[in-house]
Amino acid sequence: MGSIGADLCRKIYPEPVDEFDRLPDSLILLIFNQIGDVKALGRCCVVSRRFHSLVPQVDNVVVRVDCVISDDDPSSNSSSAAASAAGDKSRHPISSLFRIFLSGLFKPLQSLSQLIIPSARRLPLSEDFDCEAEQNTVTHHSPTQVLKNFNEIKLLRIELPTGELGVDDGVLLKWKAEFGSTLDSCVILGASSVAQSANSSYSSSNDNGVESDNGSIPESFYTNGGLRLRVVWTISSLIAASARHYLLQPIIAEHKTLESLVLTDADGQGVLSMNKEQLEELRVKPLSASSASKRTLVPALNMRLWYAPHLELPNGVVLKGATLVAIRPSEQPKKEVAGSEANWVASAFEEPFGTAARMLVKRRTYCLEMNSF
């Protein structure tokens, strides 16, 4: 009689069915790959044993760094001090490279030395992943530690909270660098000020949106510190890029399946990228480290520079003192920046700055050289 009543009860009140149990693993992995964010995936892994076994198979991972702490910071070993650091996001997390360059000191960047993410209460299914459990409690994890649980990463994106190079308000400074075992290329776009034109003067410019001039750099550029500032921008960007590259070594060595790696920042200031061939090159040919600091040695370089005192873009944005620098190692064959090369320079930046790069490349080219450092 009791069994009959139980069967009747189950018919009236059927046990709930988890619809996710009906989905194949391949579809769940597709969903997880769309999520990407390592913290969200860490939370997914505590949902069920099935999810816990699938999360390590995700091949598209995004790591967003909340706060950067220097390795030589005495507070980096204290969770309470770390919590304080995480709360104070108004401070720039990395020392200004302008200050470092001008003082002649190449202090190592520790952009990826420490990653702070919410701590976890250890659950039976989260032995390897940290998930959010209690507020105001943090623990330190390097990206290498965070990613060690993923076995099949193909696409990896790491995002710093801000760019390394502190610039004044209104100043534009963007760079994109590609590395193999050493620097393959770097493009830098800068401007002393960026403004929106109140009365568009685009129609009074020539067809390229550039003020009518002979394309030459004015004499004042050399005497008022303009050239010196551009040198600082260039060297600082190269140092930031080479420091990021150096700190990625452990991740690249551990994850043999990587096909694309991008290290950027929330400000959109700098982007370091490596494709499958470049990643494999680094594994086969170890990088040369700088003797001065923990960064990759920058080889001797050939540089092409374009300058416009005033550059108005089609959308009304005005760049004053617009400067574009395209950099390649001296040992690479020299190529004219035209056609596909011009597209390479312009493709380094999102719009409207890609358009700015295309406009600048049409101006007079100045060639420079720089020794290895």
Tab-separated table of C-alpha atoms in Angstrom:
chain	number	residue	atom	x	y	z
A	1	MET	CA	0.000	0.000	0.000
A	2	GLY	CA	2.842	2.337	0.880
A	3	SER	CA	4.610	1.709	-2.443
A	4	ILE	CA	1.396	2.473	-4.350
A	5	GLY	CA	1.079	5.774	-2.490
A	6	ALA	CA	4.697	6.658	-3.272
A	7	ASP	CA	4.217	5.909	-6.980
A	8	LEU	CA	1.064	8.020	-7.020
A	9	CYS	CA	2.893	10.862	-5.292
A	10	ARG	CA	5.686	10.767	-7.902
A	11	LYS	CA	3.111	10.978	-10.708
A	12	ILE	CA	1.431	13.982	-9.120
A	13	TYR	CA	4.691	15.645	-8.063
A	14	PRO	CA	7.375	14.445	-10.531
A	15	GLU	CA	11.020	14.878	-9.558
A	16	PRO	CA	12.555	17.983	-11.146
A	17	VAL	CA	14.700	17.363	-14.212
A	18	ASP	CA	17.881	19.371	-14.809
A	19	GLU	CA	17.629	20.359	-18.463
A	20	PHE	CA	21.415	20.741	-18.621
A	21	ASP	CA	21.715	16.986	-18.087
A	22	ARG	CA	20.127	16.508	-21.495
A	23	LEU	CA	22.742	18.640	-23.269
A	24	PRO	CA	25.802	16.916	-24.758
A	25	ASP	CA	29.234	17.818	-23.405
A	26	SER	CA	30.192	19.454	-26.699
A	27	LEU	CA	27.345	21.979	-26.416
A	28	ILE	CA	28.147	22.792	-22.776
A	29	LEU	CA	31.778	23.370	-23.747
A	30	LEU	CA	30.582	25.707	-26.504
A	31	ILE	CA	28.675	27.699	-23.856
A	32	PHE	CA	31.679	27.739	-21.527
A	33	ASN	CA	33.900	28.981	-24.340
A	34	GLN	CA	31.487	31.858	-24.915
A	35	ILE	CA	31.742	32.709	-21.212
A	36	GLY	CA	35.541	32.707	-21.302
A	37	ASP	CA	36.044	34.707	-18.096
A	38	VAL	CA	38.160	32.645	-15.715
A	39	LYS	CA	36.301	33.795	-12.588
A	40	ALA	CA	32.905	32.902	-14.027
A	41	LEU	CA	34.265	29.531	-15.094
A	42	GLY	CA	35.588	29.004	-11.589
A	43	ARG	CA	32.074	29.488	-10.255
A	44	CYS	CA	30.641	27.144	-12.902
A	45	CYS	CA	32.941	24.368	-11.774
A	46	VAL	CA	31.277	24.160	-8.343
A	47	VAL	CA	27.789	23.688	-9.798
A	48	SER	CA	28.187	19.961	-10.435
A	49	ARG	CA	30.746	17.228	-10.870
A	50	ARG	CA	30.033	17.260	-14.589
A	51	PHE	CA	30.778	20.970	-14.898
A	52	HIS	CA	33.896	20.502	-12.777
A	53	SER	CA	35.198	17.942	-15.252
A	54	LEU	CA	34.324	20.065	-18.323
A	55	VAL	CA	35.710	23.453	-17.266
A	56	PRO	CA	39.378	22.370	-17.653
A	57	GLN	CA	38.624	21.527	-21.295
A	58	VAL	CA	37.677	25.128	-22.191
A	59	ASP	CA	39.939	26.427	-24.979
A	60	ASN	CA	38.981	30.140	-24.958
A	61	VAL	CA	39.947	31.829	-21.681
A	62	VAL	CA	39.936	35.466	-20.543
A	63	VAL	CA	41.815	36.550	-17.395
A	64	ARG	CA	40.983	40.035	-16.126
A	65	VAL	CA	43.484	41.277	-13.576
A	66	ASP	CA	41.782	43.240	-10.795
A	67	CYS	CA	44.849	44.691	-9.127
A	68	VAL	CA	48.594	44.562	-9.720
A	69	ILE	CA	50.983	44.225	-6.790
A	70	SER	CA	54.742	44.404	-7.102
A	71	ASP	CA	56.679	41.341	-5.997
A	72	ASP	CA	58.815	43.516	-3.746
A	73	ASP	CA	55.761	45.014	-2.032
A	74	PRO	CA	55.969	43.845	1.618
A	75	SER	CA	52.198	43.822	1.798
A	76	SER	CA	51.934	41.269	-0.988
A	77	ASN	CA	52.211	38.475	1.562
A	78	SER	CA	49.434	39.802	3.725
A	79	SER	CA	45.837	39.072	2.781
A	80	SER	CA	44.563	42.015	4.798
A	81	ALA	CA	46.962	44.399	3.092
A	82	ALA	CA	45.981	42.897	-0.232
A	83	ALA	CA	42.347	43.599	0.517
A	84	SER	CA	43.250	47.212	1.163
A	85	ALA	CA	45.156	47.383	-2.112
A	86	ALA	CA	42.226	45.891	-3.964
A	87	GLY	CA	39.917	48.493	-2.499
A	88	ASP	CA	42.092	51.434	-3.507
A	89	LYS	CA	41.712	51.341	-7.279
A	90	SER	CA	42.317	55.044	-7.663
A	91	ARG	CA	46.068	54.542	-7.518
A	92	HIS	CA	47.945	53.729	-10.682
A	93	PRO	CA	49.005	50.096	-10.241
A	94	ILE	CA	52.315	50.326	-12.044
A	95	SER	CA	55.105	52.877	-11.707
A	96	SER	CA	55.200	55.381	-14.532
A	97	LEU	CA	57.730	54.416	-17.165
A	98	PHE	CA	58.210	58.074	-18.034
A	99	ARG	CA	59.673	58.586	-14.583
A	100	ILE	CA	61.751	55.435	-14.934
A	101	PHE	CA	63.128	56.482	-18.310
A	102	LEU	CA	63.951	60.053	-17.330
A	103	SER	CA	65.742	58.919	-14.169
A	104	GLY	CA	67.755	56.361	-16.103
A	105	LEU	CA	66.315	53.452	-14.133
A	106	PHE	CA	64.811	50.422	-15.842
A	107	LYS	CA	63.002	48.914	-12.893
A	108	PRO	CA	61.325	45.615	-13.792
A	109	LEU	CA	57.643	45.825	-14.551
A	110	GLN	CA	55.667	43.318	-12.557
A	111	SER	CA	52.482	43.693	-14.568
A	112	LEU	CA	51.557	40.065	-14.178
A	113	SER	CA	53.335	39.285	-10.933
A	114	GLN	CA	50.243	39.103	-8.769
A	115	LEU	CA	46.584	38.612	-9.546
A	116	ILE	CA	43.970	39.288	-6.875
A	117	ILE	CA	40.641	37.536	-7.202
A	118	PRO	CA	37.922	36.770	-4.676
A	119	SER	CA	38.793	33.965	-2.294
A	120	ALA	CA	36.749	30.785	-1.976
A	121	ARG	CA	35.365	28.564	0.668
A	122	ARG	CA	36.766	25.179	-0.318
A	123	LEU	CA	33.970	22.961	-1.530
A	124	PRO	CA	34.272	19.285	-2.450
A	125	LEU	CA	34.117	20.113	-6.139
A	126	SER	CA	36.388	23.169	-6.100
A	127	GLU	CA	39.693	21.786	-4.959
A	128	ASP	CA	41.514	23.492	-7.815
A	129	PHE	CA	39.390	26.580	-8.525
A	130	ASP	CA	38.799	29.621	-6.332
A	131	CYS	CA	35.268	31.000	-6.263
A	132	GLU	CA	33.608	33.888	-4.506
A	133	ALA	CA	32.430	33.004	-1.020
A	134	GLU	CA	32.996	35.810	1.456
A	135	GLN	CA	33.198	39.517	0.816
A	136	ASN	CA	36.328	41.514	1.658
A	137	THR	CA	38.490	38.394	1.585
A	138	VAL	CA	41.100	38.095	-1.120
A	139	THR	CA	43.917	35.763	-1.969
A	140	HIS	CA	46.846	36.180	-4.346
A	141	HIS	CA	47.129	34.197	-7.544
A	142	SER	CA	49.462	34.684	-10.482
A	143	PRO	CA	47.939	34.082	-13.927
A	144	THR	CA	50.160	30.986	-14.166
A	145	GLN	CA	48.483	29.550	-11.067
A	146	VAL	CA	45.008	30.502	-12.235
A	147	LEU	CA	45.511	28.874	-15.636
A	148	LYS	CA	47.217	25.680	-14.475
A	149	ASN	CA	43.828	23.949	-14.232
A	150	PHE	CA	43.062	24.435	-17.932
A	151	ASN	CA	44.432	21.690	-20.167
A	152	GLU	CA	43.452	22.733	-23.696
A	153	ILE	CA	43.694	26.524	-23.979
A	154	LYS	CA	43.964	27.702	-27.578
A	155	LEU	CA	42.904	31.353	-27.279
A	156	LEU	CA	44.083	33.300	-24.235
A	157	ARG	CA	43.427	36.961	-23.449
A	158	ILE	CA	44.839	38.654	-20.341
A	159	GLU	CA	43.645	42.142	-19.453
A	160	LEU	CA	45.448	44.451	-17.021
A	161	PRO	CA	43.421	47.063	-15.090
A	162	THR	CA	45.284	49.999	-16.693
A	163	GLY	CA	48.175	50.659	-19.050
A	164	GLU	CA	51.688	50.954	-17.674
A	165	LEU	CA	52.425	54.380	-19.117
A	166	GLY	CA	51.017	57.279	-17.163
A	167	VAL	CA	50.124	60.146	-19.491
A	168	ASP	CA	48.508	63.513	-18.893
A	169	ASP	CA	44.805	63.990	-19.494
A	170	GLY	CA	44.059	64.625	-23.140
A	171	VAL	CA	47.286	62.998	-24.356
A	172	LEU	CA	46.947	60.047	-26.736
A	173	LEU	CA	49.382	57.143	-26.557
A	174	LYS	CA	48.636	53.718	-28.026
A	175	TRP	CA	50.891	50.860	-29.056
A	176	LYS	CA	50.660	47.369	-30.457
A	177	ALA	CA	53.569	44.926	-30.463
A	178	GLU	CA	54.021	41.423	-31.867
A	179	PHE	CA	56.602	39.044	-30.443
A	180	GLY	CA	58.090	35.672	-31.217
A	181	SER	CA	61.267	34.913	-29.292
A	182	THR	CA	61.981	38.626	-29.621
A	183	LEU	CA	60.225	41.712	-30.972
A	184	ASP	CA	58.759	41.175	-34.456
A	185	SER	CA	57.108	44.571	-34.864
A	186	CYS	CA	55.671	47.487	-32.946
A	187	VAL	CA	53.436	50.391	-33.972
A	188	ILE	CA	53.010	53.458	-31.765
A	189	LEU	CA	50.464	56.244	-32.231
A	190	GLY	CA	50.654	59.383	-30.122
A	191	ALA	CA	49.297	62.917	-30.004
A	192	SER	CA	49.925	65.782	-27.608
A	193	SER	CA	46.173	66.415	-27.414
A	194	VAL	CA	42.888	64.964	-28.633
A	195	ALA	CA	39.797	67.121	-29.007
A	196	GLN	CA	36.455	67.214	-30.769
A	197	SER	CA	36.281	69.949	-33.338
A	198	ALA	CA	33.458	72.402	-32.536
A	199	ASN	CA	33.406	73.735	-36.084
A	200	SER	CA	34.615	71.002	-38.381
A	201	SER	CA	37.444	72.329	-40.522
A	202	TYR	CA	37.679	69.062	-42.408
A	203	SER	CA	36.466	70.763	-45.575
A	204	SER	CA	39.302	73.291	-45.400
A	205	SER	CA	41.890	70.507	-45.285
A	206	ASN	CA	43.158	68.552	-48.229
A	207	ASP	CA	41.666	65.231	-49.341
A	208	ASN	CA	43.594	63.381	-46.663
A	209	GLY	CA	42.140	65.468	-43.862
A	210	VAL	CA	45.597	66.964	-43.173
A	211	GLU	CA	46.317	70.662	-43.021
A	212	SER	CA	47.932	71.942	-46.174
A	213	ASP	CA	51.690	71.869	-45.554
A	214	ASN	CA	54.715	70.310	-47.198
A	215	GLY	CA	54.667	67.308	-44.861
A	216	SER	CA	57.930	68.290	-43.181
A	217	ILE	CA	58.459	68.391	-39.439
A	218	PRO	CA	58.597	72.061	-38.340
A	219	GLU	CA	61.772	73.385	-36.727
A	220	SER	CA	59.886	74.031	-33.488
A	221	PHE	CA	59.379	70.263	-33.126
A	222	TYR	CA	63.102	69.899	-32.395
A	223	THR	CA	63.458	72.927	-30.141
A	224	ASN	CA	60.358	72.787	-27.932
A	225	GLY	CA	60.883	69.250	-26.658
A	226	GLY	CA	58.479	67.596	-29.121
A	227	LEU	CA	61.065	65.173	-30.480
A	228	ARG	CA	62.371	64.336	-27.012
A	229	LEU	CA	58.856	63.518	-25.825
A	230	ARG	CA	58.309	61.187	-28.800
A	231	VAL	CA	61.549	59.399	-27.967
A	232	VAL	CA	60.289	58.909	-24.425
A	233	TRP	CA	56.977	57.543	-25.749
A	234	THR	CA	58.783	55.140	-28.071
A	235	ILE	CA	61.271	53.768	-25.534
A	236	SER	CA	58.640	53.554	-22.801
A	237	SER	CA	56.249	51.633	-25.056
A	238	LEU	CA	59.007	49.206	-26.062
A	239	ILE	CA	59.965	48.636	-22.417
A	240	ALA	CA	56.340	48.004	-21.457
A	241	ALA	CA	55.920	45.549	-24.347
A	242	SER	CA	59.163	43.677	-23.615
A	243	ALA	CA	58.286	43.428	-19.909
A	244	ARG	CA	54.894	41.935	-20.727
A	245	HIS	CA	56.546	39.454	-23.095
A	246	TYR	CA	59.074	38.339	-20.470
A	247	LEU	CA	56.387	37.735	-17.853
A	248	LEU	CA	54.381	35.515	-20.216
A	249	GLN	CA	57.115	32.866	-20.457
A	250	PRO	CA	55.754	30.465	-17.792
A	251	ILE	CA	52.274	30.486	-19.332
A	252	ILE	CA	53.576	29.848	-22.847
A	253	ALA	CA	55.843	27.041	-21.635
A	254	GLU	CA	53.059	25.311	-19.714
A	255	HIS	CA	50.285	25.529	-22.306
A	256	LYS	CA	51.516	23.814	-25.457
A	257	THR	CA	48.092	24.038	-27.107
A	258	LEU	CA	48.099	27.859	-27.251
A	259	GLU	CA	47.452	29.270	-30.715
A	260	SER	CA	46.796	32.914	-29.868
A	261	LEU	CA	47.815	35.033	-26.879
A	262	VAL	CA	46.875	38.667	-26.292
A	263	LEU	CA	47.929	40.764	-23.308
A	264	THR	CA	46.127	44.090	-23.216
A	265	ASP	CA	44.762	46.576	-20.677
A	266	ALA	CA	41.356	48.023	-19.869
A	267	ASP	CA	42.508	51.486	-21.017
A	268	GLY	CA	43.284	50.206	-24.510
A	269	GLN	CA	46.746	51.732	-24.234
A	270	GLY	CA	48.899	48.773	-25.219
A	271	VAL	CA	48.407	45.396	-26.880
A	272	LEU	CA	50.920	42.558	-27.052
A	273	SER	CA	49.945	39.711	-29.357
A	274	MET	CA	51.463	36.363	-30.346
A	275	ASN	CA	50.109	33.972	-32.968
A	276	LYS	CA	50.664	30.224	-33.208
A	277	GLU	CA	53.934	30.481	-35.164
A	278	GLN	CA	55.336	33.116	-32.809
A	279	LEU	CA	54.410	31.060	-29.741
A	280	GLU	CA	56.126	28.009	-31.212
A	281	GLU	CA	59.191	30.091	-32.051
A	282	LEU	CA	59.514	31.141	-28.415
A	283	ARG	CA	59.308	27.524	-27.261
A	284	VAL	CA	62.040	26.473	-29.699
A	285	LYS	CA	64.238	29.562	-29.390
A	286	PRO	CA	64.305	30.949	-25.834
A	287	LEU	CA	64.229	34.712	-25.493
A	288	SER	CA	67.223	36.847	-24.549
A	289	ALA	CA	66.622	38.652	-21.288
A	290	SER	CA	67.810	42.179	-20.610
A	291	SER	CA	70.611	42.356	-18.068
A	292	ALA	CA	69.111	45.530	-16.623
A	293	SER	CA	65.686	44.195	-15.657
A	294	LYS	CA	63.169	41.391	-16.018
A	295	ARG	CA	62.164	41.992	-19.597
A	296	THR	CA	63.005	40.688	-23.041
A	297	LEU	CA	66.013	42.268	-24.701
A	298	VAL	CA	64.906	44.684	-27.422
A	299	PRO	CA	67.018	44.131	-30.582
A	300	ALA	CA	68.524	46.839	-32.763
A	301	LEU	CA	65.666	48.560	-34.543
A	302	ASN	CA	64.759	50.383	-37.724
A	303	MET	CA	62.021	52.952	-37.218
A	304	ARG	CA	59.864	55.006	-39.552
A	305	LEU	CA	58.235	58.138	-38.185
A	306	TRP	CA	55.410	60.291	-39.549
A	307	TYR	CA	54.283	63.569	-38.002
A	308	ALA	CA	51.445	66.051	-38.506
A	309	PRO	CA	51.103	69.246	-36.431
A	310	HIS	CA	47.332	69.069	-36.873
A	311	LEU	CA	45.315	66.071	-38.036
A	312	GLU	CA	41.543	66.200	-38.328
A	313	LEU	CA	39.751	62.911	-38.787
A	314	PRO	CA	36.523	62.514	-40.761
A	315	ASN	CA	34.503	62.151	-37.547
A	316	GLY	CA	35.658	65.559	-36.308
A	317	VAL	CA	38.290	64.323	-33.844
A	318	VAL	CA	41.378	66.546	-33.968
A	319	LEU	CA	44.849	65.228	-33.115
A	320	LYS	CA	47.511	67.847	-32.403
A	321	GLY	CA	51.109	66.784	-32.710
A	322	ALA	CA	50.023	63.449	-34.210
A	323	THR	CA	52.926	60.981	-34.437
A	324	LEU	CA	53.090	57.465	-35.869
A	325	VAL	CA	56.112	55.193	-35.411
A	326	ALA	CA	56.471	51.810	-37.164
A	327	ILE	CA	59.253	49.632	-35.751
A	328	ARG	CA	60.922	46.446	-36.957
A	329	PRO	CA	64.200	44.747	-35.965
A	330	SER	CA	67.171	45.845	-38.073
A	331	GLU	CA	67.931	42.239	-39.016
A	332	GLN	CA	64.613	41.925	-40.836
A	333	PRO	CA	64.589	42.835	-44.553
A	334	LYS	CA	63.682	46.474	-45.060
A	335	LYS	CA	60.227	46.986	-46.555
A	336	GLU	CA	58.477	50.049	-47.803
A	337	VAL	CA	55.443	50.941	-45.748
A	338	ALA	CA	53.027	50.962	-48.642
A	339	GLY	CA	50.171	48.778	-49.786
A	340	SER	CA	49.944	45.795	-47.461
A	341	GLU	CA	52.509	47.325	-45.111
A	342	ALA	CA	50.384	50.446	-44.753
A	343	ASN	CA	47.432	48.204	-43.939
A	344	TRP	CA	49.562	46.457	-41.308
A	345	VAL	CA	50.275	49.786	-39.626
A	346	ALA	CA	46.650	50.935	-39.777
A	347	SER	CA	45.237	47.589	-38.600
A	348	ALA	CA	47.122	47.939	-35.319
A	349	PHE	CA	44.471	50.360	-34.037
A	350	GLU	CA	40.704	50.488	-33.828
A	351	GLU	CA	38.801	53.328	-35.429
A	352	PRO	CA	39.092	56.243	-35.604
A	353	PHE	CA	42.799	55.763	-34.912
A	354	GLY	CA	43.241	53.287	-37.764
A	355	THR	CA	42.168	56.091	-40.102
A	356	ALA	CA	44.647	58.437	-38.404
A	357	ALA	CA	47.449	55.942	-39.073
A	358	ARG	CA	46.495	55.643	-42.758
A	359	MET	CA	46.492	59.415	-43.088
A	360	LEU	CA	49.878	59.795	-41.398
A	361	VAL	CA	51.547	57.118	-43.552
A	362	LYS	CA	50.849	59.292	-46.631
A	363	ARG	CA	53.027	62.057	-45.226
A	364	ARG	CA	56.798	62.411	-45.410
A	365	THR	CA	58.673	59.515	-43.843
A	366	TYR	CA	61.595	59.951	-41.448
A	367	CYS	CA	63.884	56.973	-40.829
A	368	LEU	CA	65.572	56.397	-37.482
A	369	GLU	CA	67.686	53.664	-35.919
A	370	MET	CA	67.981	52.489	-32.340
A	371	ASN	CA	70.544	50.204	-30.728
A	372	SER	CA	69.591	47.121	-28.742
A	373	PHE	CA	68.717	47.773	-25.084
